[in-house]
Coordinates of C-alpha atoms in Angstrom, one line a residue:
M5 CA 40.0 100.2 155.6
L6 CA 40.0 101.5 152.0
D7 CA 36.6 99.9 151.2
E8 CA 35.1 100.9 154.5
W9 CA 36.2 104.5 154.4
Y10 CA 35.4 104.8 150.7
E11 CA 31.8 103.6 151.1
A12 CA 31.3 105.8 154.2
G13 CA 32.8 108.9 152.5
D14 CA 35.3 109.3 155.2
E15 CA 37.9 112.2 154.7
R16 CA 40.6 109.8 155.9
F17 CA 40.2 107.8 152.7
V18 CA 42.8 109.8 150.7
D19 CA 45.5 109.4 153.4
E20 CA 44.8 105.6 153.4
V21 CA 45.1 105.5 149.7
L22 CA 48.5 107.3 149.8
A23 CA 49.7 104.9 152.5
S24 CA 48.7 101.8 150.6
R25 CA 51.4 99.7 148.9
S26 CA 49.1 97.1 147.3
P27 CA 49.2 97.5 143.5
A28 CA 46.4 94.9 142.9
K29 CA 44.0 96.6 145.4
L30 CA 44.8 100.1 144.1
K31 CA 44.3 98.9 140.5
S32 CA 40.8 97.5 141.3
L33 CA 39.9 100.9 142.9
A34 CA 40.6 103.1 139.8
A35 CA 37.5 102.5 137.7
K36 CA 35.1 102.5 140.6
W37 CA 36.6 105.6 142.1
Y38 CA 36.5 107.6 138.9
A39 CA 32.9 106.6 138.1
D40 CA 31.6 107.5 141.5
A41 CA 29.3 110.6 141.1
R42 CA 29.4 111.5 144.8
P43 CA 31.0 115.0 145.6
F44 CA 33.1 113.2 148.2
A45 CA 34.7 110.9 145.5
R46 CA 35.4 113.9 143.2
T47 CA 37.0 115.9 146.0
A48 CA 39.0 113.0 147.1
L49 CA 40.2 112.3 143.5
F50 CA 41.5 115.9 143.1
A51 CA 43.1 115.8 146.5
Y52 CA 44.9 112.6 145.5
L53 CA 46.1 114.1 142.2
D54 CA 47.2 117.3 143.8
H55 CA 49.4 115.3 146.2
G56 CA 51.6 114.1 143.3
L57 CA 52.0 111.0 141.3
A58 CA 55.3 109.7 142.4
T59 CA 54.0 107.5 145.3
P60 CA 55.6 104.0 145.0
D61 CA 53.4 101.2 143.8
H62 CA 50.7 103.5 142.5
R63 CA 51.4 103.1 138.8
A64 CA 48.3 101.0 138.1
L65 CA 46.0 103.4 140.0
V66 CA 47.4 106.5 138.3
K67 CA 47.2 105.0 134.8
G68 CA 43.7 103.8 135.4
L69 CA 42.5 107.2 136.6
F70 CA 44.4 108.9 133.8
K71 CA 42.9 106.8 131.0
A72 CA 39.4 107.1 132.5
A73 CA 39.6 110.9 132.7
E74 CA 41.1 111.1 129.2
S75 CA 38.4 108.8 127.7
A76 CA 35.6 110.8 129.4
K77 CA 37.1 114.0 128.1
D78 CA 37.0 115.3 131.6
D79 CA 38.7 118.8 131.3
E80 CA 38.7 119.4 135.1
A81 CA 40.3 116.1 136.0
M82 CA 42.8 116.5 133.2
A83 CA 43.7 119.9 134.5
H84 CA 44.7 118.3 137.8
F85 CA 46.6 115.6 135.9
L86 CA 48.5 118.2 133.9
V87 CA 49.7 120.0 137.1
A88 CA 50.6 116.7 138.7
V89 CA 52.7 115.3 135.9
D90 CA 54.5 118.6 135.4
R91 CA 56.1 117.9 138.8
V92 CA 57.3 114.3 138.3
V93 CA 60.4 114.9 136.1
P94 CA 62.8 116.9 138.3
R95 CA 66.1 117.9 136.9
Q96 CA 68.9 119.6 138.8
L97 CA 70.9 122.7 137.8
V98 CA 74.6 121.9 138.4
S99 CA 77.7 123.9 137.7
F100 CA 80.6 122.3 135.7
S101 CA 84.0 123.2 134.5
R102 CA 86.1 121.5 131.8
Y103 CA 89.5 122.1 130.2
D104 CA 89.4 123.0 126.5
W105 CA 92.6 121.7 124.9
Q106 CA 92.2 123.8 121.8
T107 CA 91.9 127.2 123.6
R108 CA 93.8 126.0 126.7
Q109 CA 91.3 127.5 129.0
V110 CA 89.0 126.3 131.6
I111 CA 85.3 126.6 130.5
S112 CA 82.7 127.0 133.3
G113 CA 79.0 126.8 132.9
Q114 CA 75.7 125.3 134.2
A115 CA 73.7 122.4 132.9
L116 CA 70.5 120.6 133.7
V117 CA 71.0 116.9 134.7
E118 CA 68.4 114.3 135.4
D119 CA 67.8 113.0 138.9
K120 CA 69.7 109.8 139.1
S121 CA 67.7 108.6 142.1
I122 CA 64.8 108.0 139.6
P123 CA 65.6 104.9 137.5
S124 CA 65.7 105.4 133.7
R125 CA 63.7 102.2 133.4
A126 CA 61.6 100.5 136.1
P127 CA 63.8 98.1 138.2
K128 CA 63.2 94.4 138.0
K129 CA 63.0 91.7 140.6
K130 CA 65.3 88.7 140.2
G131 CA 63.5 85.8 138.6
S132 CA 60.4 87.9 137.9
R133 CA 60.4 87.4 134.1
K134 CA 57.6 85.0 133.4
E135 CA 56.1 84.5 130.0
G136 CA 57.5 87.8 128.8
R137 CA 55.9 89.7 131.7
V138 CA 58.0 92.0 133.9
E139 CA 57.1 92.5 137.5
Y140 CA 58.4 95.5 139.3
G141 CA 60.0 95.8 142.8
P142 CA 57.9 96.8 145.8
L143 CA 59.4 100.3 146.1
A144 CA 59.5 101.1 142.4
S145 CA 57.8 104.2 141.1
F146 CA 57.5 105.6 137.6
S147 CA 60.7 105.5 135.6
R148 CA 62.0 108.7 134.0
A149 CA 60.9 107.5 130.6
T150 CA 57.3 106.9 131.8
R151 CA 57.2 110.2 133.5
R152 CA 58.2 112.1 130.4
Y153 CA 55.6 110.1 128.4
L154 CA 52.9 111.1 130.9
Q155 CA 53.9 114.7 130.6
R156 CA 53.6 114.6 126.8
R157 CA 50.4 112.7 126.8
A158 CA 48.7 115.1 129.4
W159 CA 49.7 118.1 127.3
R160 CA 48.6 116.3 124.1
Y161 CA 45.1 116.2 125.5
F162 CA 45.0 120.0 125.8
R163 CA 46.8 120.5 122.5
F164 CA 44.2 118.5 120.6
L165 CA 41.5 120.4 122.5
G166 CA 42.9 123.7 121.4
H167 CA 42.9 122.6 117.7
R168 CA 39.3 121.3 117.9
D169 CA 37.6 123.9 120.3
P170 CA 39.7 127.0 121.2
A171 CA 37.0 128.4 123.5
R172 CA 36.8 125.1 125.5
Y173 CA 40.6 124.9 125.5
G174 CA 40.9 128.4 127.0
K175 CA 38.5 127.6 129.8
A176 CA 40.2 124.3 130.5
I177 CA 43.8 125.6 130.4
R178 CA 42.9 128.6 132.7
Q179 CA 41.5 126.1 135.1
A180 CA 44.7 124.2 135.1
L181 CA 46.9 127.3 135.3
A182 CA 45.1 128.4 138.5
L183 CA 46.2 125.1 140.2
Y184 CA 49.9 125.7 140.0
R185 CA 51.4 126.7 143.3
D186 CA 54.6 128.6 144.2
D187 CA 56.0 125.5 145.9
H188 CA 55.8 123.7 142.5
L189 CA 58.0 126.3 140.9
V190 CA 60.6 127.1 143.5
K191 CA 63.6 127.0 141.2
P192 CA 64.1 128.0 137.6
E193 CA 64.7 124.3 136.7
N194 CA 61.2 123.5 138.1
L195 CA 59.7 125.9 135.5
L196 CA 61.6 124.3 132.7
D197 CA 60.6 120.8 133.9
A198 CA 56.9 121.8 133.7
W199 CA 56.3 120.6 130.2
G200 CA 52.6 121.4 130.0
L201 CA 52.9 124.8 131.7
M202 CA 55.8 126.0 129.4
H203 CA 53.9 125.0 126.3
A204 CA 50.7 126.7 127.5
L205 CA 52.4 129.9 128.4
Y206 CA 55.4 130.1 126.0
W207 CA 54.6 127.9 123.0
G208 CA 55.6 130.6 120.5
A209 CA 58.9 131.2 122.4
S210 CA 60.4 127.8 121.4
A211 CA 63.3 127.6 118.9
D212 CA 61.6 125.1 116.7
V213 CA 58.1 126.5 116.6
Q214 CA 57.2 130.0 115.4
Y215 CA 53.6 131.4 115.7
E216 CA 52.3 134.9 115.1
P217 CA 53.3 137.3 116.6
K218 CA 56.9 136.1 116.0
V219 CA 59.1 136.2 119.0
A220 CA 62.7 135.3 119.6
P221 CA 63.5 131.6 119.9
V222 CA 64.2 131.6 123.6
L223 CA 63.4 128.0 124.4
K224 CA 64.4 124.7 122.9
R225 CA 62.2 121.6 123.1
Q226 CA 64.2 118.4 123.3
P227 CA 63.1 114.8 124.1
R228 CA 64.7 115.0 127.5
G229 CA 63.1 118.3 128.4
I230 CA 63.0 122.0 127.7
T231 CA 66.2 124.1 127.8
V232 CA 67.0 127.8 127.3
A233 CA 68.6 128.7 124.0
D234 CA 72.1 129.9 123.9
G235 CA 72.4 133.6 124.6
F236 CA 69.1 133.9 126.4
T237 CA 67.8 133.7 130.0
L238 CA 64.4 133.1 131.4
K239 CA 64.0 136.9 131.8
A240 CA 63.7 137.1 128.0
L241 CA 60.5 135.1 128.0
V242 CA 57.4 137.1 127.0
P243 CA 53.8 135.7 126.9
A244 CA 53.5 133.5 123.8
P245 CA 50.6 131.2 124.6
F246 CA 49.5 128.1 122.7
C247 CA 46.3 128.8 120.7
P248 CA 46.2 132.6 120.9
K249 CA 42.5 132.5 119.8
A250 CA 41.6 131.1 123.2
W251 CA 42.9 134.3 124.9
K252 CA 41.6 136.9 122.5
G253 CA 38.6 138.8 124.0
Q254 CA 39.0 137.0 127.3
E255 CA 40.3 139.9 129.4
E256 CA 37.9 139.3 132.2
A257 CA 38.9 135.6 132.4
T258 CA 42.6 136.6 132.3
L259 CA 42.1 139.1 135.1
D260 CA 40.4 136.4 137.1
L261 CA 43.5 134.3 136.6
V262 CA 45.6 137.2 138.0
L263 CA 43.4 137.1 141.1
D264 CA 43.0 133.3 141.5
A265 CA 46.3 131.8 140.4
K266 CA 48.4 130.4 143.3
S267 CA 51.7 130.7 141.5
R268 CA 53.5 134.0 141.1
T269 CA 54.8 132.8 137.7
V270 CA 51.3 132.4 136.3
R271 CA 50.1 135.7 137.8
A272 CA 53.1 137.5 136.3
W273 CA 52.4 135.9 132.9
A274 CA 48.7 136.9 133.0
R275 CA 49.6 140.5 134.0
Q276 CA 52.1 140.8 131.2
L277 CA 49.5 139.5 128.7
L278 CA 46.9 142.0 129.8
E279 CA 49.4 144.9 129.7
R280 CA 50.6 144.0 126.2
D281 CA 47.3 143.1 124.5
A282 CA 44.5 144.7 126.6
G283 CA 45.7 148.2 127.4
A284 CA 42.3 149.7 126.5
Y285 CA 40.5 147.3 128.8
L286 CA 42.8 148.1 131.7
E287 CA 42.3 151.9 131.2
K288 CA 38.5 151.4 131.6
L289 CA 38.7 149.0 134.5
P290 CA 36.0 149.7 137.1
M291 CA 36.8 150.4 140.7
A292 CA 35.1 147.2 141.8
R293 CA 37.7 145.1 139.9
V294 CA 40.6 147.4 141.1
R295 CA 39.4 146.9 144.7
E296 CA 39.6 143.1 144.2
L297 CA 43.2 143.5 143.0
L298 CA 44.2 145.8 145.9
K299 CA 42.6 143.4 148.5
S300 CA 44.5 140.4 147.1
A301 CA 46.7 138.4 149.5
H302 CA 49.6 138.7 147.0
D303 CA 51.8 141.8 146.9
D304 CA 52.4 141.6 143.2
V305 CA 48.6 141.7 142.5
Q306 CA 48.3 144.6 144.9
T307 CA 51.0 146.5 143.0
F308 CA 49.2 145.7 139.7
G309 CA 45.9 147.0 141.1
A310 CA 47.5 150.2 142.5
A311 CA 48.9 151.0 139.0
R312 CA 45.3 151.0 137.7
L313 CA 44.2 153.8 140.2
K314 CA 45.4 156.5 137.8
T315 CA 42.8 155.6 135.2
V316 CA 40.1 153.7 137.1
T317 CA 36.5 154.7 136.7
G318 CA 34.0 155.1 139.5
V319 CA 36.6 156.0 142.1
E320 CA 34.7 159.1 143.2
S321 CA 31.9 157.1 144.8
L322 CA 34.2 154.9 146.9
P323 CA 33.2 155.2 150.6
I324 CA 35.6 156.5 153.1
A325 CA 35.7 153.2 154.9
E326 CA 37.0 151.6 151.7
W327 CA 39.7 154.2 151.3
L328 CA 40.8 153.7 154.9
E329 CA 41.0 150.0 154.4
L330 CA 43.2 150.5 151.3
L331 CA 45.5 152.9 153.2
A332 CA 45.9 150.1 155.8
L333 CA 47.7 147.9 153.3
E334 CA 51.3 147.1 154.2
N335 CA 52.8 146.8 150.7
P336 CA 55.5 149.5 150.4
E337 CA 55.0 149.8 146.7
V338 CA 51.2 150.1 146.8
V339 CA 50.7 152.6 149.7
P340 CA 52.3 155.6 148.0
L341 CA 50.1 155.1 144.9
V342 CA 47.0 154.7 147.1
C343 CA 48.0 158.0 148.9
E344 CA 48.2 159.8 145.5
A345 CA 44.7 158.6 144.6
V346 CA 43.3 159.6 148.0
V347 CA 44.7 163.1 147.7
K348 CA 43.2 163.3 144.2
H349 CA 39.8 162.0 145.0
V350 CA 39.1 162.4 148.7
H351 CA 38.4 165.8 150.3
P352 CA 39.7 166.2 153.9
D353 CA 36.3 167.2 155.1
R354 CA 35.0 163.7 154.5
L355 CA 37.2 162.5 157.4
T356 CA 36.8 163.2 161.1
L357 CA 39.6 164.2 163.4
S358 CA 39.7 160.8 164.9
Q359 CA 40.1 159.1 161.5
C360 CA 42.9 161.5 160.6
L361 CA 44.7 160.7 163.8
E362 CA 44.4 156.9 163.2
L363 CA 46.2 157.5 159.9
T364 CA 49.1 159.1 161.7
L365 CA 49.7 155.7 163.5
S366 CA 50.4 153.9 160.2
K367 CA 53.8 152.3 159.7
A368 CA 53.9 153.8 156.2
A369 CA 55.4 157.3 156.4
S370 CA 53.3 158.5 153.4
V371 CA 50.1 157.5 155.1
A372 CA 51.1 159.0 158.4
E373 CA 52.1 162.3 156.8
L374 CA 48.8 162.4 155.0
G375 CA 46.9 161.9 158.2
L376 CA 48.9 164.5 160.1
G377 CA 48.4 167.1 157.3
W378 CA 44.6 166.5 157.4
A379 CA 44.5 166.6 161.2
K380 CA 46.1 170.0 161.3
Q381 CA 43.3 171.3 159.1
K382 CA 40.7 170.2 161.6
A383 CA 39.4 172.6 164.3
V384 CA 40.5 171.7 167.9
R385 CA 37.5 172.7 170.0
D386 CA 37.9 171.4 173.5
A387 CA 39.9 169.4 176.0
K388 CA 38.6 166.2 174.6
D389 CA 40.1 167.0 171.2
L390 CA 43.4 167.9 172.7
L391 CA 43.5 164.5 174.6
A392 CA 42.7 162.8 171.3
L393 CA 45.7 164.5 169.6
A394 CA 48.0 162.7 172.1
K395 CA 47.8 159.8 169.7
V396 CA 50.5 161.5 167.6
A397 CA 52.9 160.6 170.4
K398 CA 52.6 156.9 169.4
A399 CA 53.2 157.5 165.7
S400 CA 55.7 155.0 164.2
A401 CA 57.2 157.4 161.6
P402 CA 59.8 159.5 163.5
A403 CA 59.3 162.7 161.3
V404 CA 55.5 162.5 161.7
R405 CA 55.8 161.9 165.4
Q406 CA 58.2 164.9 165.9
A407 CA 56.0 167.3 163.9
G408 CA 52.8 166.1 165.5
V409 CA 54.2 166.5 169.1
E410 CA 55.5 170.0 168.4
W411 CA 52.1 170.9 167.0
L412 CA 50.4 169.5 170.1
C413 CA 52.7 171.3 172.5
Q414 CA 52.0 174.6 170.7
L415 CA 48.3 174.0 171.1
L416 CA 48.7 173.2 174.8
L417 CA 50.6 176.5 175.3
I418 CA 48.1 178.6 173.4
N419 CA 44.8 177.1 174.6
E420 CA 45.2 177.9 178.3
K421 CA 41.5 177.3 179.0
E422 CA 41.2 173.9 177.4
S423 CA 44.7 172.4 178.1
R424 CA 45.0 170.1 181.2
P425 CA 47.8 168.4 183.0
E426 CA 46.3 165.1 181.7
H427 CA 47.4 166.1 178.2
V428 CA 51.0 166.4 179.3
R429 CA 50.8 163.2 181.2
A430 CA 49.8 161.3 178.0
L431 CA 53.1 162.6 176.4
L432 CA 55.1 161.5 179.5
D433 CA 53.8 158.0 179.1
S434 CA 54.8 157.8 175.4
P435 CA 57.1 154.8 174.5
H436 CA 59.2 157.2 172.5
A437 CA 62.1 159.1 174.2
D438 CA 61.8 162.1 171.9
V439 CA 58.2 162.7 173.0
R440 CA 59.0 162.4 176.7
V441 CA 61.8 165.0 176.2
K442 CA 59.2 167.4 174.7
A443 CA 56.8 166.8 177.6
L444 CA 59.6 167.6 180.2
E445 CA 60.5 170.8 178.3
L446 CA 56.8 171.8 178.3
M447 CA 56.7 171.4 182.1
K448 CA 59.6 173.8 182.4
K449 CA 58.0 176.4 180.0
D450 CA 54.6 176.6 181.5
P451 CA 54.0 176.9 185.3
R452 CA 50.5 175.3 184.9
F453 CA 52.2 172.0 184.1
G454 CA 55.5 172.6 186.1
E455 CA 53.6 173.1 189.3
S456 CA 50.9 170.5 188.8
E457 CA 50.8 167.9 191.6
L458 CA 49.2 165.5 189.3
L459 CA 52.1 165.5 187.0
W460 CA 54.7 165.2 189.7
L461 CA 52.9 162.3 191.2
A462 CA 52.8 160.7 187.7
L463 CA 56.5 161.0 187.4
A464 CA 57.0 158.6 190.3
E465 CA 54.9 156.0 188.5
S466 CA 56.7 156.4 185.1
P467 CA 58.6 153.3 183.8
W468 CA 61.0 155.5 181.9
P469 CA 64.4 156.3 183.7
E470 CA 64.9 159.9 182.3
V471 CA 61.4 160.8 183.6
R472 CA 62.2 159.5 187.1
E473 CA 65.6 161.2 187.0
Q474 CA 63.9 164.5 186.4
L475 CA 61.7 163.8 189.5
V476 CA 64.8 162.9 191.6
L477 CA 66.5 166.2 190.7
E478 CA 63.4 168.2 192.0
L479 CA 62.4 165.8 194.8
S480 CA 63.9 167.9 197.6
K481 CA 61.4 170.6 196.8
R482 CA 58.4 168.3 196.5
E483 CA 59.1 165.6 199.0
K484 CA 55.9 166.3 200.9
L485 CA 53.8 165.2 198.0
Y486 CA 54.9 161.5 198.3
A487 CA 54.3 158.8 200.8
P488 CA 57.5 157.2 202.4
E489 CA 57.0 154.0 200.3
T490 CA 56.9 156.0 197.1
L491 CA 60.0 157.9 198.0
E492 CA 61.8 154.7 198.8
A493 CA 60.8 153.1 195.5
V494 CA 61.9 156.2 193.5
W495 CA 65.3 156.3 195.3
A496 CA 65.8 152.6 194.9
A497 CA 65.0 152.7 191.2
A498 CA 67.5 155.5 190.7
L499 CA 70.3 153.9 192.7
L500 CA 69.8 150.5 191.0
S501 CA 70.1 151.9 187.5
V502 CA 73.3 150.5 186.0
H503 CA 73.6 152.4 182.7
R504 CA 72.7 155.9 183.6
G505 CA 71.8 158.4 186.3
S506 CA 75.1 159.4 187.9
R507 CA 73.8 162.9 188.5
A508 CA 70.6 161.6 189.9
K509 CA 72.4 159.2 192.2
R510 CA 74.3 162.1 193.8
A511 CA 71.0 163.8 194.4
V512 CA 69.5 160.6 195.8
A513 CA 72.3 160.1 198.3
A514 CA 71.9 163.6 199.6
Q515 CA 68.1 163.3 199.8
V516 CA 68.3 159.9 201.6
A517 CA 70.9 161.3 204.1
H518 CA 68.6 164.2 204.8
R519 CA 65.6 161.9 205.2
V520 CA 67.2 159.6 207.7
V521 CA 68.3 162.5 209.8
T522 CA 64.8 164.1 209.8
H523 CA 62.8 160.9 209.9
S524 CA 64.9 158.5 212.1
K525 CA 62.1 155.9 212.0
E526 CA 62.7 155.3 208.3
A527 CA 66.5 154.9 208.8
E528 CA 66.2 151.1 209.0
R529 CA 64.7 151.0 205.5
L530 CA 66.7 153.8 203.8
L531 CA 70.3 153.1 205.1
P532 CA 70.6 149.9 203.0
L533 CA 70.2 152.1 199.9
L534 CA 73.3 154.0 200.8
A535 CA 75.0 150.8 201.7
H536 CA 74.3 149.5 198.2
L537 CA 75.7 152.6 196.6
L538 CA 78.8 152.4 198.8
R539 CA 79.6 149.0 197.3
S540 CA 79.4 150.3 193.7
V541 CA 82.2 149.5 191.3
R542 CA 82.4 153.2 190.3
P543 CA 84.6 155.3 192.6
P544 CA 82.6 158.5 192.2
E545 CA 79.4 156.7 193.4
R546 CA 81.3 155.2 196.4
R547 CA 82.6 158.6 197.4
T548 CA 79.0 160.0 197.1
A549 CA 77.7 157.3 199.4
L550 CA 80.5 157.7 201.9
A551 CA 79.9 161.4 202.1
A552 CA 76.2 160.9 202.6
L553 CA 76.7 158.3 205.4
A554 CA 79.3 160.6 207.1
R555 CA 76.9 163.5 207.0
A556 CA 74.0 161.4 208.5
S557 CA 76.2 160.0 211.2
F558 CA 77.6 163.3 212.3
E559 CA 74.3 165.2 212.1
A560 CA 72.5 162.4 214.0
P561 CA 74.9 160.5 216.3
Q562 CA 72.2 158.1 217.2
L563 CA 72.4 156.6 213.7
A564 CA 76.1 155.6 214.1
E565 CA 75.1 152.3 215.7
Q566 CA 72.8 151.5 212.8
V567 CA 75.4 152.4 210.2
K568 CA 78.0 150.2 212.0
R569 CA 75.6 147.3 212.2
L570 CA 74.7 147.6 208.5
I571 CA 78.3 148.3 207.3
P572 CA 80.7 146.8 209.9
E573 CA 83.7 147.6 207.8
L574 CA 83.0 151.3 207.9
S575 CA 83.9 153.4 210.9
F576 CA 84.0 157.2 211.5
V577 CA 86.6 159.0 213.6
S578 CA 86.0 162.6 214.7
E579 CA 89.1 164.8 215.2
V580 CA 89.2 168.2 216.8
V581 CA 91.9 170.5 215.8
S582 CA 92.6 173.5 218.1

């Protein structure tokens, strides 16, 4: 399968290689695979290296590929190797405590210990020693000693490259740095275990090496790995790259690393390097580059780009569509900075009323406030504009929604010619209770809305209980507007409400009793509503239902039989006192 898929250029080839446990076959594949000039072979090689180098029985293949890439001075392949070997020596940060007999105190601390599941030396098979040769077990992987050697040798390639050709080294190491991912550096100990990465970024921060500019000796390089010097933490690290010449005058390439790096650690290092050594370059950064930063998928890069808005050049020519796209960002640290830039460089006249209202719907309060402030500066000409203003009823920011709805209600009261019941209905349908309360108050203030049949019919269709409750309280006056089925649905919804509506339920009981007396044909459908209320667990509701049933039975004696059939445990006795 390996040969067949390799020759065919099948994408399943890498998975088959990773699944193989045949050292001899894998060893024979190394030279042919590396020498293959097909794009498929190159892509497959990098995919294999990015997977990691700790797969059992792959020592021969890894060593063959490594030596081939090193001999060919293949910077790109060695970059992938550097990232891969930086992940093969995992240590664990453990807490310890010991008793000091001299001070008679318990001393606590933390230390990095090696992963004991990885053998210090490769395990041997029994009886496998033949003519001085050692054969390894079928599940053996690289030993800890071999892994450390691979790390040092991979970094040695780049170290020698930096001494011979700083420009080429800079290009190669930036290519490698862009390959590190966040899942490679989840814990602090993962960063310390990355031998090549730590030397590339913090060479001058080690305790036994000092380069200009001199920095505090934060790190200690030891044969078994890098550790933090006593009295320091990783927070004390500052950019101190190996071969500083490779980074001087490379501001554009460093900014590309900020944009392209997959690891937050590398991005943060590149940003710090730019802020420390390239302040003049950042001050003159064009808007095209700042826009790339702001549109990044990483929030830390967006924040870095937003900080550049104060000094960016060419921002005046940025189209409104681009500004609106930037205001749509969801980074809470970036949005306020973008709003400041918008206020400074964008005149409200460049936006339409519709665009301003779209801004009020933003989850970011600063953007919503900006949109509402600009919308209030626009002229509201006709009923169409008033209906568009109803969008403020859906604003996510409570303060913006409240201010926007109050402004809209004032406009509806003032513009008698243009305001319509449909505008109030849009507020009644809002998902926010505070908006619906304002709409109900508006119906009470203005007869144009309070007497609108359209609005009262809309109340019956509302999914919101407080709106239907308002309808129930006024239903006795407007009963003729509704069909019997609508009345029944409204009453049923009010009576079945568990958490609220005690006042409405009393009104419903009286309305149902009156309805069954005046419309005896509907009694068969309406009396079960009172029966349901009679069985309520709340005594006031039971008394309300009992009073309504008694009223209906005495006002229309022909209903007594229906009441008795529906509620056999209930009986009425009339008593005449002379």
